[in-house]
mmCIF file with all atom_site columns, C-alpha atoms in Angstrom:
data_model
loop_
_atom_site.group_PDB
_atom_site.id
_atom_site.type_symbol
_atom_site.label_atom_id
_atom_site.label_alt_id
_atom_site.label_comp_id
_atom_site.label_asym_id
_atom_site.label_entity_id
_atom_site.label_seq_id
_atom_site.pdbx_PDB_ins_code
_atom_site.Cartn_x
_atom_site.Cartn_y
_atom_site.Cartn_z
_atom_site.occupancy
_atom_site.B_iso_or_equiv
_atom_site.pdbx_formal_charge
_atom_site.auth_seq_id
_atom_site.auth_comp_id
_atom_site.auth_asym_id
_atom_site.auth_atom_id
_atom_site.pdbx_PDB_model_num
ATOM 1   C CA . MET A 1 1   ? 36.478 -118.430 186.658 1.00 90.00 ? 1424 MET A CA 1
ATOM 2   C CA . PHE A 1 2   ? 39.513 -116.961 188.364 1.00 92.00 ? 1425 PHE A CA 1
ATOM 3   C CA . LEU A 1 3   ? 42.193 -114.997 186.528 1.00 95.00 ? 1426 LEU A CA 1
ATOM 4   C CA . LEU A 1 4   ? 44.479 -118.021 186.457 1.00 95.00 ? 1427 LEU A CA 1
ATOM 5   C CA . GLY A 1 5   ? 42.074 -119.839 184.172 1.00 95.00 ? 1428 GLY A CA 1
ATOM 6   C CA . HIS A 1 6   ? 41.167 -116.771 182.145 1.00 97.00 ? 1429 HIS A CA 1
ATOM 7   C CA . SER A 1 7   ? 44.774 -115.893 181.322 1.00 97.00 ? 1430 SER A CA 1
ATOM 8   C CA . CYS A 1 8   ? 45.803 -119.476 180.610 1.00 97.00 ? 1431 CYS A CA 1
ATOM 9   C CA . TRP A 1 9   ? 42.837 -120.386 178.408 1.00 98.00 ? 1432 TRP A CA 1
ATOM 10  C CA . SER A 1 10  ? 43.296 -117.087 176.620 1.00 98.00 ? 1433 SER A CA 1
ATOM 11  C CA . TYR A 1 11  ? 46.896 -118.012 175.861 1.00 98.00 ? 1434 TYR A CA 1
ATOM 12  C CA . ILE A 1 12  ? 45.819 -121.412 174.554 1.00 98.00 ? 1435 ILE A CA 1
ATOM 13  C CA . PHE A 1 13  ? 43.011 -120.146 172.312 1.00 98.00 ? 1436 PHE A CA 1
ATOM 14  C CA . SER A 1 14  ? 44.982 -117.140 171.076 1.00 98.00 ? 1437 SER A CA 1
ATOM 15  C CA . LYS A 1 15  ? 48.055 -119.164 170.214 1.00 98.00 ? 1438 LYS A CA 1
ATOM 16  C CA . LEU A 1 16  ? 46.126 -121.976 168.521 1.00 97.00 ? 1439 LEU A CA 1
ATOM 17  C CA . THR A 1 17  ? 44.051 -119.479 166.541 1.00 98.00 ? 1440 THR A CA 1
ATOM 18  C CA . GLY A 1 18  ? 47.199 -117.616 165.569 1.00 97.00 ? 1441 GLY A CA 1
ATOM 19  C CA . ARG A 1 19  ? 48.788 -120.819 164.353 1.00 96.00 ? 1442 ARG A CA 1
ATOM 20  C CA . GLU A 1 20  ? 45.782 -121.517 162.143 1.00 96.00 ? 1443 GLU A CA 1
ATOM 21  C CA . VAL A 1 21  ? 45.972 -118.080 160.503 1.00 96.00 ? 1444 VAL A CA 1
ATOM 22  C CA . LYS A 1 22  ? 49.787 -118.108 160.468 1.00 96.00 ? 1445 LYS A CA 1
ATOM 23  C CA . VAL A 1 23  ? 50.479 -115.256 162.885 1.00 97.00 ? 1446 VAL A CA 1
ATOM 24  C CA . ASN A 1 24  ? 52.411 -115.248 166.141 1.00 96.00 ? 1447 ASN A CA 1
ATOM 25  C CA . LEU A 1 25  ? 50.633 -113.213 168.792 1.00 97.00 ? 1448 LEU A CA 1
ATOM 26  C CA . PRO A 1 26  ? 53.152 -112.163 171.474 1.00 97.00 ? 1449 PRO A CA 1
ATOM 27  C CA . ALA A 1 27  ? 52.877 -114.160 174.685 1.00 98.00 ? 1450 ALA A CA 1
ATOM 28  C CA . TYR A 1 28  ? 52.017 -111.154 176.836 1.00 98.00 ? 1451 TYR A CA 1
ATOM 29  C CA . MET A 1 29  ? 49.096 -110.265 174.562 1.00 98.00 ? 1452 MET A CA 1
ATOM 30  C CA . ALA A 1 30  ? 47.884 -113.861 174.480 1.00 98.00 ? 1453 ALA A CA 1
ATOM 31  C CA . LEU A 1 31  ? 47.806 -113.900 178.292 1.00 98.00 ? 1454 LEU A CA 1
ATOM 32  C CA . LEU A 1 32  ? 46.332 -110.418 178.604 1.00 98.00 ? 1455 LEU A CA 1
ATOM 33  C CA . ALA A 1 33  ? 43.428 -110.847 176.165 1.00 98.00 ? 1456 ALA A CA 1
ATOM 34  C CA . GLY A 1 34  ? 41.472 -113.163 178.436 1.00 97.00 ? 1457 GLY A CA 1
ATOM 35  C CA . VAL A 1 35  ? 41.904 -110.849 181.412 1.00 97.00 ? 1458 VAL A CA 1
ATOM 36  C CA . LEU A 1 36  ? 40.583 -107.735 179.644 1.00 97.00 ? 1459 LEU A CA 1
ATOM 37  C CA . PRO A 1 37  ? 36.857 -108.357 180.299 1.00 97.00 ? 1460 PRO A CA 1
ATOM 38  C CA . ASP A 1 38  ? 37.602 -108.131 184.019 1.00 96.00 ? 1461 ASP A CA 1
ATOM 39  C CA . PHE A 1 39  ? 39.124 -104.669 183.582 1.00 96.00 ? 1462 PHE A CA 1
ATOM 40  C CA . ASP A 1 40  ? 35.686 -103.370 184.546 1.00 94.00 ? 1463 ASP A CA 1
ATOM 41  C CA . ILE A 1 41  ? 36.906 -103.891 188.125 1.00 93.00 ? 1464 ILE A CA 1
ATOM 42  C CA . TYR A 1 42  ? 39.234 -100.920 187.615 1.00 94.00 ? 1465 TYR A CA 1
ATOM 43  C CA . PHE A 1 43  ? 36.246 -98.686  186.901 1.00 93.00 ? 1466 PHE A CA 1
ATOM 44  C CA . LYS A 1 44  ? 33.954 -99.540  189.787 1.00 88.00 ? 1467 LYS A CA 1
ATOM 45  C CA . PRO A 1 45  ? 31.561 -98.033  190.731 1.00 86.00 ? 1468 PRO A CA 1
ATOM 46  C CA . LEU A 1 46  ? 31.196 -96.357  187.312 1.00 91.00 ? 1469 LEU A CA 1
ATOM 47  C CA . ILE A 1 47  ? 30.854 -99.789  185.698 1.00 91.00 ? 1470 ILE A CA 1
ATOM 48  C CA . GLN A 1 48  ? 29.481 -102.753 187.588 1.00 91.00 ? 1471 GLN A CA 1
ATOM 49  C CA . HIS A 1 49  ? 31.497 -105.936 187.353 1.00 90.00 ? 1472 HIS A CA 1
ATOM 50  C CA . HIS A 1 50  ? 30.220 -108.648 185.028 1.00 92.00 ? 1473 HIS A CA 1
ATOM 51  C CA . THR A 1 51  ? 27.980 -106.391 182.938 1.00 95.00 ? 1474 THR A CA 1
ATOM 52  C CA . TYR A 1 52  ? 29.102 -104.484 179.825 1.00 96.00 ? 1475 TYR A CA 1
ATOM 53  C CA . THR A 1 53  ? 32.460 -106.200 179.440 1.00 96.00 ? 1476 THR A CA 1
ATOM 54  C CA . HIS A 1 54  ? 30.847 -109.640 179.642 1.00 97.00 ? 1477 HIS A CA 1
ATOM 55  C CA . SER A 1 55  ? 28.179 -108.962 177.032 1.00 97.00 ? 1478 SER A CA 1
ATOM 56  C CA . LEU A 1 56  ? 28.328 -110.534 173.584 1.00 97.00 ? 1479 LEU A CA 1
ATOM 57  C CA . ILE A 1 57  ? 26.577 -107.590 171.960 1.00 97.00 ? 1480 ILE A CA 1
ATOM 58  C CA . ILE A 1 58  ? 29.407 -105.391 173.257 1.00 97.00 ? 1481 ILE A CA 1
ATOM 59  C CA . LEU A 1 59  ? 32.404 -107.664 172.734 1.00 98.00 ? 1482 LEU A CA 1
ATOM 60  C CA . LEU A 1 60  ? 31.515 -109.208 169.368 1.00 98.00 ? 1483 LEU A CA 1
ATOM 61  C CA . PRO A 1 61  ? 31.540 -105.856 167.507 1.00 98.00 ? 1484 PRO A CA 1
ATOM 62  C CA . ILE A 1 62  ? 34.825 -104.961 169.223 1.00 98.00 ? 1485 ILE A CA 1
ATOM 63  C CA . CYS A 1 63  ? 36.342 -108.279 168.172 1.00 98.00 ? 1486 CYS A CA 1
ATOM 64  C CA . ALA A 1 64  ? 35.057 -107.771 164.628 1.00 98.00 ? 1487 ALA A CA 1
ATOM 65  C CA . VAL A 1 65  ? 36.761 -104.369 164.442 1.00 98.00 ? 1488 VAL A CA 1
ATOM 66  C CA . LEU A 1 66  ? 40.010 -105.827 165.807 1.00 97.00 ? 1489 LEU A CA 1
ATOM 67  C CA . THR A 1 67  ? 39.925 -108.606 163.222 1.00 97.00 ? 1490 THR A CA 1
ATOM 68  C CA . ILE A 1 68  ? 39.200 -106.240 160.330 1.00 97.00 ? 1491 ILE A CA 1
ATOM 69  C CA . ARG A 1 69  ? 41.878 -103.776 161.435 1.00 97.00 ? 1492 ARG A CA 1
ATOM 70  C CA . PHE A 1 70  ? 44.651 -106.167 162.470 1.00 97.00 ? 1493 PHE A CA 1
ATOM 71  C CA . LYS A 1 71  ? 43.724 -109.238 160.413 1.00 96.00 ? 1494 LYS A CA 1
ATOM 72  C CA . GLY A 1 72  ? 45.163 -112.464 161.874 1.00 97.00 ? 1495 GLY A CA 1
ATOM 73  C CA . LEU A 1 73  ? 46.621 -110.812 164.959 1.00 97.00 ? 1496 LEU A CA 1
ATOM 74  C CA . GLY A 1 74  ? 43.248 -109.247 165.716 1.00 98.00 ? 1497 GLY A CA 1
ATOM 75  C CA . LEU A 1 75  ? 41.508 -112.587 165.282 1.00 98.00 ? 1498 LEU A CA 1
ATOM 76  C CA . ALA A 1 76  ? 43.944 -114.360 167.604 1.00 98.00 ? 1499 ALA A CA 1
ATOM 77  C CA . PHE A 1 77  ? 43.600 -111.611 170.211 1.00 98.00 ? 1500 PHE A CA 1
ATOM 78  C CA . SER A 1 78  ? 39.807 -111.737 169.912 1.00 98.00 ? 1501 SER A CA 1
ATOM 79  C CA . ALA A 1 79  ? 39.842 -115.489 170.503 1.00 98.00 ? 1502 ALA A CA 1
ATOM 80  C CA . GLY A 1 80  ? 41.526 -114.811 173.823 1.00 98.00 ? 1503 GLY A CA 1
ATOM 81  C CA . ILE A 1 81  ? 38.976 -112.164 174.777 1.00 98.00 ? 1504 ILE A CA 1
ATOM 82  C CA . LEU A 1 82  ? 36.013 -114.405 173.979 1.00 98.00 ? 1505 LEU A CA 1
ATOM 83  C CA . SER A 1 83  ? 37.572 -117.317 175.868 1.00 97.00 ? 1506 SER A CA 1
ATOM 84  C CA . HIS A 1 84  ? 36.825 -115.291 179.008 1.00 97.00 ? 1507 HIS A CA 1
ATOM 85  C CA . LEU A 1 85  ? 33.099 -115.454 178.334 1.00 97.00 ? 1508 LEU A CA 1
ATOM 86  C CA . ALA A 1 86  ? 33.316 -119.164 177.562 1.00 96.00 ? 1509 ALA A CA 1
ATOM 87  C CA . GLY A 1 87  ? 35.030 -119.838 180.882 1.00 95.00 ? 1510 GLY A CA 1
ATOM 88  C CA . ASP A 1 88  ? 32.592 -117.761 182.906 1.00 96.00 ? 1511 ASP A CA 1
ATOM 89  C CA . SER A 1 89  ? 29.601 -119.385 181.224 1.00 96.00 ? 1512 SER A CA 1
ATOM 90  C CA . ILE A 1 90  ? 30.855 -122.846 182.201 1.00 95.00 ? 1513 ILE A CA 1
ATOM 91  C CA . VAL A 1 91  ? 31.401 -122.212 185.908 1.00 94.00 ? 1514 VAL A CA 1
ATOM 92  C CA . GLY A 1 92  ? 28.777 -119.458 186.204 1.00 94.00 ? 1515 GLY A CA 1
ATOM 93  C CA . THR A 1 93  ? 26.738 -117.249 183.897 1.00 95.00 ? 1516 THR A CA 1
ATOM 94  C CA . ILE A 1 94  ? 27.238 -114.244 181.628 1.00 96.00 ? 1517 ILE A CA 1
ATOM 95  C CA . PRO A 1 95  ? 24.792 -111.512 180.510 1.00 97.00 ? 1518 PRO A CA 1
ATOM 96  C CA . PRO A 1 96  ? 25.125 -111.943 176.706 1.00 97.00 ? 1519 PRO A CA 1
ATOM 97  C CA . LEU A 1 97  ? 22.532 -109.286 175.849 1.00 97.00 ? 1520 LEU A CA 1
ATOM 98  C CA . TYR A 1 98  ? 23.448 -106.630 178.412 1.00 97.00 ? 1521 TYR A CA 1
ATOM 99  C CA . PRO A 1 99  ? 22.444 -103.745 178.545 1.00 94.00 ? 1522 PRO A CA 1
ATOM 100 C CA . LEU A 1 100 ? 19.398 -104.668 176.461 1.00 96.00 ? 1523 LEU A CA 1
ATOM 101 C CA . SER A 1 101 ? 18.524 -107.511 178.807 1.00 95.00 ? 1524 SER A CA 1
ATOM 102 C CA . ASP A 1 102 ? 19.652 -108.948 182.143 1.00 94.00 ? 1525 ASP A CA 1
ATOM 103 C CA . PHE A 1 103 ? 19.208 -112.480 180.799 1.00 96.00 ? 1526 PHE A CA 1
ATOM 104 C CA . GLN A 1 104 ? 21.900 -114.818 182.132 1.00 95.00 ? 1527 GLN A CA 1
ATOM 105 C CA . LEU A 1 105 ? 23.428 -117.611 180.068 1.00 95.00 ? 1528 LEU A CA 1
ATOM 106 C CA . GLY A 1 106 ? 25.590 -120.375 181.477 1.00 95.00 ? 1529 GLY A CA 1
ATOM 107 C CA . ILE A 1 107 ? 25.941 -123.889 182.839 1.00 93.00 ? 1530 ILE A CA 1
ATOM 108 C CA . SER A 1 108 ? 26.821 -122.766 186.386 1.00 90.00 ? 1531 SER A CA 1
ATOM 109 C CA . LEU A 1 109 ? 28.948 -125.754 187.383 1.00 89.00 ? 1532 LEU A CA 1
ATOM 110 C CA . GLY A 1 110 ? 30.214 -123.853 190.404 1.00 81.00 ? 1533 GLY A CA 1
ATOM 111 C CA . LEU A 1 111 ? 33.029 -121.565 191.504 1.00 80.00 ? 1534 LEU A CA 1
ATOM 112 C CA . PRO A 1 112 ? 35.101 -122.825 193.153 1.00 77.00 ? 1535 PRO A CA 1
ATOM 113 C CA . GLY A 1 113 ? 34.434 -126.462 192.465 1.00 82.00 ? 1536 GLY A CA 1
ATOM 114 C CA . PRO A 1 114 ? 35.946 -129.618 190.979 1.00 87.00 ? 1537 PRO A CA 1
ATOM 115 C CA . VAL A 1 115 ? 35.240 -128.587 187.380 1.00 89.00 ? 1538 VAL A CA 1
ATOM 116 C CA . ASP A 1 116 ? 36.592 -125.064 187.816 1.00 89.00 ? 1539 ASP A CA 1
ATOM 117 C CA . THR A 1 117 ? 39.703 -126.341 189.586 1.00 90.00 ? 1540 THR A CA 1
ATOM 118 C CA . ALA A 1 118 ? 40.348 -128.870 186.832 1.00 92.00 ? 1541 ALA A CA 1
ATOM 119 C CA . LEU A 1 119 ? 39.855 -126.202 184.164 1.00 94.00 ? 1542 LEU A CA 1
ATOM 120 C CA . GLU A 1 120 ? 42.164 -123.689 185.821 1.00 94.00 ? 1543 GLU A CA 1
ATOM 121 C CA . VAL A 1 121 ? 44.978 -125.972 186.926 1.00 94.00 ? 1544 VAL A CA 1
ATOM 122 C CA . GLY A 1 122 ? 44.680 -128.008 183.737 1.00 96.00 ? 1545 GLY A CA 1
ATOM 123 C CA . ALA A 1 123 ? 44.935 -124.849 181.642 1.00 97.00 ? 1546 ALA A CA 1
ATOM 124 C CA . LEU A 1 124 ? 48.158 -123.886 183.414 1.00 97.00 ? 1547 LEU A CA 1
ATOM 125 C CA . GLY A 1 125 ? 49.608 -127.287 182.579 1.00 97.00 ? 1548 GLY A CA 1
ATOM 126 C CA . LEU A 1 126 ? 48.576 -126.948 178.934 1.00 97.00 ? 1549 LEU A CA 1
ATOM 127 C CA . VAL A 1 127 ? 50.159 -123.495 178.768 1.00 98.00 ? 1550 VAL A CA 1
ATOM 128 C CA . LEU A 1 128 ? 53.471 -124.908 179.972 1.00 97.00 ? 1551 LEU A CA 1
ATOM 129 C CA . VAL A 1 129 ? 53.350 -127.620 177.313 1.00 97.00 ? 1552 VAL A CA 1
ATOM 130 C CA . LEU A 1 130 ? 52.315 -125.240 174.542 1.00 97.00 ? 1553 LEU A CA 1
ATOM 131 C CA . ALA A 1 131 ? 54.926 -122.654 175.547 1.00 98.00 ? 1554 ALA A CA 1
ATOM 132 C CA . TYR A 1 132 ? 57.591 -125.344 175.351 1.00 97.00 ? 1555 TYR A CA 1
ATOM 133 C CA . LEU A 1 133 ? 56.432 -126.457 171.918 1.00 97.00 ? 1556 LEU A CA 1
ATOM 134 C CA . ASN A 1 134 ? 56.197 -122.961 170.413 1.00 96.00 ? 1557 ASN A CA 1
ATOM 135 C CA . GLY A 1 135 ? 59.357 -121.609 172.030 1.00 96.00 ? 1558 GLY A CA 1
ATOM 136 C CA . ASP A 1 136 ? 57.746 -119.055 174.347 1.00 97.00 ? 1559 ASP A CA 1
ATOM 137 C CA . TYR A 1 137 ? 59.427 -120.761 177.299 1.00 97.00 ? 1560 TYR A CA 1
ATOM 138 C CA . LYS A 1 138 ? 62.623 -118.985 176.245 1.00 97.00 ? 1561 LYS A CA 1
ATOM 139 C CA . LEU A 1 139 ? 61.060 -115.719 177.401 1.00 97.00 ? 1562 LEU A CA 1
ATOM 140 C CA . VAL A 1 140 ? 61.582 -116.869 180.993 1.00 97.00 ? 1563 VAL A CA 1
ATOM 141 C CA . THR A 1 141 ? 64.734 -118.954 180.598 1.00 96.00 ? 1564 THR A CA 1
ATOM 142 C CA . GLU A 1 142 ? 66.839 -116.599 178.460 1.00 96.00 ? 1565 GLU A CA 1
ATOM 143 C CA . PRO A 1 143 ? 67.344 -112.816 178.310 1.00 96.00 ? 1566 PRO A CA 1
ATOM 144 C CA . HIS A 1 144 ? 64.998 -111.296 175.708 1.00 96.00 ? 1567 HIS A CA 1
ATOM 145 C CA . ARG A 1 145 ? 63.969 -107.647 175.619 1.00 95.00 ? 1568 ARG A CA 1
ATOM 146 C CA . GLU A 1 146 ? 60.374 -108.512 174.696 1.00 96.00 ? 1569 GLU A CA 1
ATOM 147 C CA . SER A 1 147 ? 60.110 -110.532 177.922 1.00 97.00 ? 1570 SER A CA 1
ATOM 148 C CA . VAL A 1 148 ? 59.718 -107.282 179.850 1.00 97.00 ? 1571 VAL A CA 1
ATOM 149 C CA . TYR A 1 149 ? 56.198 -106.913 178.420 1.00 98.00 ? 1572 TYR A CA 1
ATOM 150 C CA . LEU A 1 150 ? 55.121 -109.860 180.560 1.00 98.00 ? 1573 LEU A CA 1
ATOM 151 C CA . VAL A 1 151 ? 54.872 -107.280 183.328 1.00 98.00 ? 1574 VAL A CA 1
ATOM 152 C CA . ILE A 1 152 ? 51.548 -106.163 181.797 1.00 98.00 ? 1575 ILE A CA 1
ATOM 153 C CA . PRO A 1 153 ? 49.558 -109.380 182.378 1.00 97.00 ? 1576 PRO A CA 1
ATOM 154 C CA . MET A 1 154 ? 51.428 -109.963 185.647 1.00 97.00 ? 1577 MET A CA 1
ATOM 155 C CA . VAL A 1 155 ? 50.476 -106.578 187.118 1.00 97.00 ? 1578 VAL A CA 1
ATOM 156 C CA . SER A 1 156 ? 46.946 -106.882 185.734 1.00 97.00 ? 1579 SER A CA 1
ATOM 157 C CA . ILE A 1 157 ? 46.348 -110.226 187.436 1.00 96.00 ? 1580 ILE A CA 1
ATOM 158 C CA . VAL A 1 158 ? 47.765 -109.052 190.767 1.00 95.00 ? 1581 VAL A CA 1
ATOM 159 C CA . THR A 1 159 ? 45.986 -105.690 190.886 1.00 95.00 ? 1582 THR A CA 1
ATOM 160 C CA . LEU A 1 160 ? 42.634 -107.036 189.697 1.00 94.00 ? 1583 LEU A CA 1
ATOM 161 C CA . THR A 1 161 ? 42.766 -109.762 192.337 1.00 89.00 ? 1584 THR A CA 1
ATOM 162 C CA . LEU A 1 162 ? 43.546 -107.247 195.084 1.00 88.00 ? 1585 LEU A CA 1
ATOM 163 C CA . LEU A 1 163 ? 40.867 -104.803 193.931 1.00 88.00 ? 1586 LEU A CA 1
ATOM 164 C CA . PHE A 1 164 ? 38.210 -107.496 193.637 1.00 77.00 ? 1587 PHE A CA 1
ATOM 165 C CA . ALA A 1 165 ? 39.005 -108.775 197.117 1.00 70.00 ? 1588 ALA A CA 1
ATOM 166 C CA . GLY A 1 166 ? 38.957 -105.257 198.536 1.00 64.00 ? 1589 GLY A CA 1
ATOM 167 C CA . ASP A 1 167 ? 35.664 -104.322 196.890 1.00 57.00 ? 1590 ASP A CA 1
ATOM 168 C CA . ASN A 1 168 ? 34.030 -107.465 198.273 1.00 56.00 ? 1591 ASN A CA 1
ATOM 169 C CA . TYR A 1 169 ? 35.693 -107.298 201.701 1.00 49.00 ? 1592 TYR A CA 1
ATOM 170 C CA . VAL A 1 170 ? 37.360 -110.656 201.162 1.00 54.00 ? 1593 VAL A CA 1
ATOM 171 C CA . SER A 1 171 ? 40.501 -111.644 203.051 1.00 55.00 ? 1594 SER A CA 1
ATOM 172 C CA . LEU A 1 172 ? 42.737 -113.214 200.423 1.00 52.00 ? 1595 LEU A CA 1
ATOM 173 C CA . ALA A 1 173 ? 44.875 -114.931 203.037 1.00 54.00 ? 1596 ALA A CA 1
ATOM 174 C CA . ALA A 1 174 ? 41.832 -116.601 204.573 1.00 54.00 ? 1597 ALA A CA 1
ATOM 175 C CA . LEU A 1 175 ? 40.161 -117.384 201.252 1.00 56.00 ? 1598 LEU A CA 1
ATOM 176 C CA . ALA A 1 176 ? 43.223 -118.767 199.482 1.00 55.00 ? 1599 ALA A CA 1
ATOM 177 C CA . PHE A 1 177 ? 43.505 -121.868 201.650 1.00 57.00 ? 1600 PHE A CA 1
ATOM 178 C CA . SER A 1 178 ? 39.920 -122.216 202.877 1.00 55.00 ? 1601 SER A CA 1
ATOM 179 C CA . ARG A 1 179 ? 39.202 -125.172 200.581 1.00 60.00 ? 1602 ARG A CA 1
ATOM 180 C CA . LYS A 1 180 ? 41.283 -127.746 198.763 1.00 62.00 ? 1603 LYS A CA 1
ATOM 181 C CA . ALA A 1 181 ? 40.069 -126.409 195.415 1.00 60.00 ? 1604 ALA A CA 1
ATOM 182 C CA . LEU A 1 182 ? 41.075 -122.865 196.308 1.00 71.00 ? 1605 LEU A CA 1
ATOM 183 C CA . THR A 1 183 ? 44.430 -124.056 197.612 1.00 81.00 ? 1606 THR A CA 1
ATOM 184 C CA . LEU A 1 184 ? 45.248 -125.614 194.237 1.00 84.00 ? 1607 LEU A CA 1
ATOM 185 C CA . ILE A 1 185 ? 44.088 -122.510 192.391 1.00 86.00 ? 1608 ILE A CA 1
ATOM 186 C CA . THR A 1 186 ? 46.121 -120.296 194.738 1.00 88.00 ? 1609 THR A CA 1
ATOM 187 C CA . ILE A 1 187 ? 49.238 -122.364 194.084 1.00 91.00 ? 1610 ILE A CA 1
ATOM 188 C CA . GLY A 1 188 ? 48.508 -122.095 190.367 1.00 93.00 ? 1611 GLY A CA 1
ATOM 189 C CA . HIS A 1 189 ? 48.246 -118.309 190.599 1.00 93.00 ? 1612 HIS A CA 1
ATOM 190 C CA . ALA A 1 190 ? 51.524 -118.159 192.510 1.00 93.00 ? 1613 ALA A CA 1
ATOM 191 C CA . ALA A 1 191 ? 53.229 -120.347 189.910 1.00 95.00 ? 1614 ALA A CA 1
ATOM 192 C CA . LEU A 1 192 ? 51.948 -118.191 187.052 1.00 97.00 ? 1615 LEU A CA 1
ATOM 193 C CA . ILE A 1 193 ? 52.919 -114.902 188.701 1.00 96.00 ? 1616 ILE A CA 1
ATOM 194 C CA . GLY A 1 194 ? 56.320 -116.300 189.616 1.00 97.00 ? 1617 GLY A CA 1
ATOM 195 C CA . THR A 1 195 ? 56.907 -117.438 186.042 1.00 97.00 ? 1618 THR A CA 1
ATOM 196 C CA . LEU A 1 196 ? 55.874 -114.072 184.630 1.00 97.00 ? 1619 LEU A CA 1
ATOM 197 C CA . GLY A 1 197 ? 58.083 -112.337 187.183 1.00 97.00 ? 1620 GLY A CA 1
ATOM 198 C CA . LEU A 1 198 ? 61.040 -114.415 186.047 1.00 97.00 ? 1621 LEU A CA 1
ATOM 199 C CA . GLY A 1 199 ? 60.271 -113.412 182.474 1.00 97.00 ? 1622 GLY A CA 1
ATOM 200 C CA . VAL A 1 200 ? 60.228 -109.730 183.424 1.00 98.00 ? 1623 VAL A CA 1
ATOM 201 C CA . PHE A 1 201 ? 63.594 -110.197 185.141 1.00 98.00 ? 1624 PHE A CA 1
ATOM 202 C CA . GLN A 1 202 ? 65.003 -111.730 181.954 1.00 97.00 ? 1625 GLN A CA 1
ATOM 203 C CA . GLY A 1 203 ? 63.628 -108.801 179.982 1.00 97.00 ? 1626 GLY A CA 1
ATOM 204 C CA . VAL A 1 204 ? 65.312 -106.273 182.269 1.00 97.00 ? 1627 VAL A CA 1
ATOM 205 C CA . ARG A 1 205 ? 68.583 -108.207 181.975 1.00 96.00 ? 1628 ARG A CA 1
ATOM 206 C CA . ALA A 1 206 ? 68.357 -108.106 178.190 1.00 96.00 ? 1629 ALA A CA 1
ATOM 207 C CA . ILE A 1 207 ? 67.619 -104.364 178.138 1.00 95.00 ? 1630 ILE A CA 1
ATOM 208 C CA . ILE A 1 208 ? 70.565 -103.595 180.422 1.00 95.00 ? 1631 ILE A CA 1
ATOM 209 C CA . ALA A 1 209 ? 72.883 -105.763 178.319 1.00 92.00 ? 1632 ALA A CA 1
ATOM 210 C CA . HIS A 1 210 ? 71.666 -104.110 175.109 1.00 91.00 ? 1633 HIS A CA 1
ATOM 211 C CA . ARG A 1 211 ? 72.279 -100.622 176.481 1.00 91.00 ? 1634 ARG A CA 1
ATOM 212 C CA . LYS A 1 212 ? 75.798 -101.564 177.502 1.00 88.00 ? 1635 LYS A CA 1
ATOM 213 C CA . GLN A 1 213 ? 76.512 -102.897 174.012 1.00 88.00 ? 1636 GLN A CA 1
ATOM 214 C CA . THR A 1 214 ? 75.098 -99.819  172.262 1.00 80.00 ? 1637 THR A CA 1
ATOM 215 C CA . ARG A 1 215 ? 76.772 -97.257  174.536 1.00 75.00 ? 1638 ARG A CA 1
ATOM 216 C CA . PRO A 1 216 ? 78.583 -94.631  172.409 1.00 65.00 ? 1639 PRO A CA 1
ATOM 217 C CA . ALA A 1 217 ? 82.278 -95.332  172.026 1.00 52.00 ? 1640 ALA A CA 1
ATOM 218 C CA . SER A 1 218 ? 83.117 -91.824  173.229 1.00 47.00 ? 1641 SER A CA 1
ATOM 219 C CA . SER A 1 219 ? 81.692 -92.641  176.644 1.00 50.00 ? 1642 SER A CA 1
ATOM 220 C CA . SER A 1 220 ? 83.817 -95.726  177.169 1.00 51.00 ? 1643 SER A CA 1
ATOM 221 C CA . PRO A 1 221 ? 86.872 -95.498  179.486 1.00 52.00 ? 1644 PRO A CA 1
ATOM 222 C CA . THR A 1 222 ? 89.246 -96.415  176.641 1.00 50.00 ? 1645 THR A CA 1
ATOM 223 C CA . ALA A 1 223 ? 87.888 -93.683  174.399 1.00 49.00 ? 1646 ALA A CA 1
ATOM 224 C CA . GLU A 1 224 ? 88.087 -91.140  177.214 1.00 47.00 ? 1647 GLU A CA 1
ATOM 225 C CA . CYS A 1 225 ? 91.743 -92.017  177.871 1.00 49.00 ? 1648 CYS A CA 1
ATOM 226 C CA . THR A 1 226 ? 92.542 -91.746  174.166 1.00 46.00 ? 1649 THR A CA 1
ATOM 227 C CA . THR A 1 227 ? 90.882 -88.336  173.988 1.00 44.00 ? 1650 THR A CA 1
ATOM 228 C CA . ALA A 1 228 ? 92.821 -87.177  177.039 1.00 43.00 ? 1651 ALA A CA 1
ATOM 229 C CA . ARG A 1 229 ? 96.129 -88.218  175.459 1.00 47.00 ? 1652 ARG A CA 1
ATOM 230 C CA . VAL A 1 230 ? 95.287 -86.344  172.255 1.00 38.00 ? 1653 VAL A CA 1
ATOM 231 C CA . TYR A 1 231 ? 94.619 -83.124  174.156 1.00 42.00 ? 1654 TYR A CA 1
ATOM 232 C CA . SER A 1 232 ? 97.739 -83.549  176.269 1.00 43.00 ? 1655 SER A CA 1
ATOM 233 C CA . THR A 1 233 ? 99.977 -83.822  173.175 1.00 42.00 ? 1656 THR A CA 1
ATOM 234 C CA . GLU A 1 234 ? 98.537 -80.627  171.801 1.00 45.00 ? 1657 GLU A CA 1
#
């Protein structure tokens, strides 16, 4: 599964799990959780892609620790992480017992293909609906300082895509529109990145506005003029 599907399904599972345990995992963390297993791309060739970070015997203990340490937030975040393995096992396979075994588990419905395209584009649509219902849409429509954290999943998705393409000598421009399925997924990626970028912009706006409001009174022009008059009368 591509990063569009991983990030979107992660958001869905994390948010729904959080609602069940009565916690609100921040949107950027809900999107990021499902991308984390592909962070092995950052560490090539030290770590081969689709090995340790896609193994259940590695991720389940990590998720257990997160849940014990951070309670509901850890559980919601873990749901997003594990959604990555679920997605990969549907369109391909995962090595659940790595490094103890190279055994592969999955349905292998194909990537790209009709099922994968439906899962990825459909997930983006569900994210938009869920974000509207839970209020996260305000992160991209209104200035909020926490919106700036959306830069983390945005940069992760972009850099991982570029690194993966570079490592495999794939021309993204040629691949993106080589098939109808990939064209839809490419448009979905662009829509997601554009939305996250708008959120980051709103976050920067909010930070700038907050700094202007909290600027010390002594640094304002009015205060400086008042101070100057006081000294001049002395």
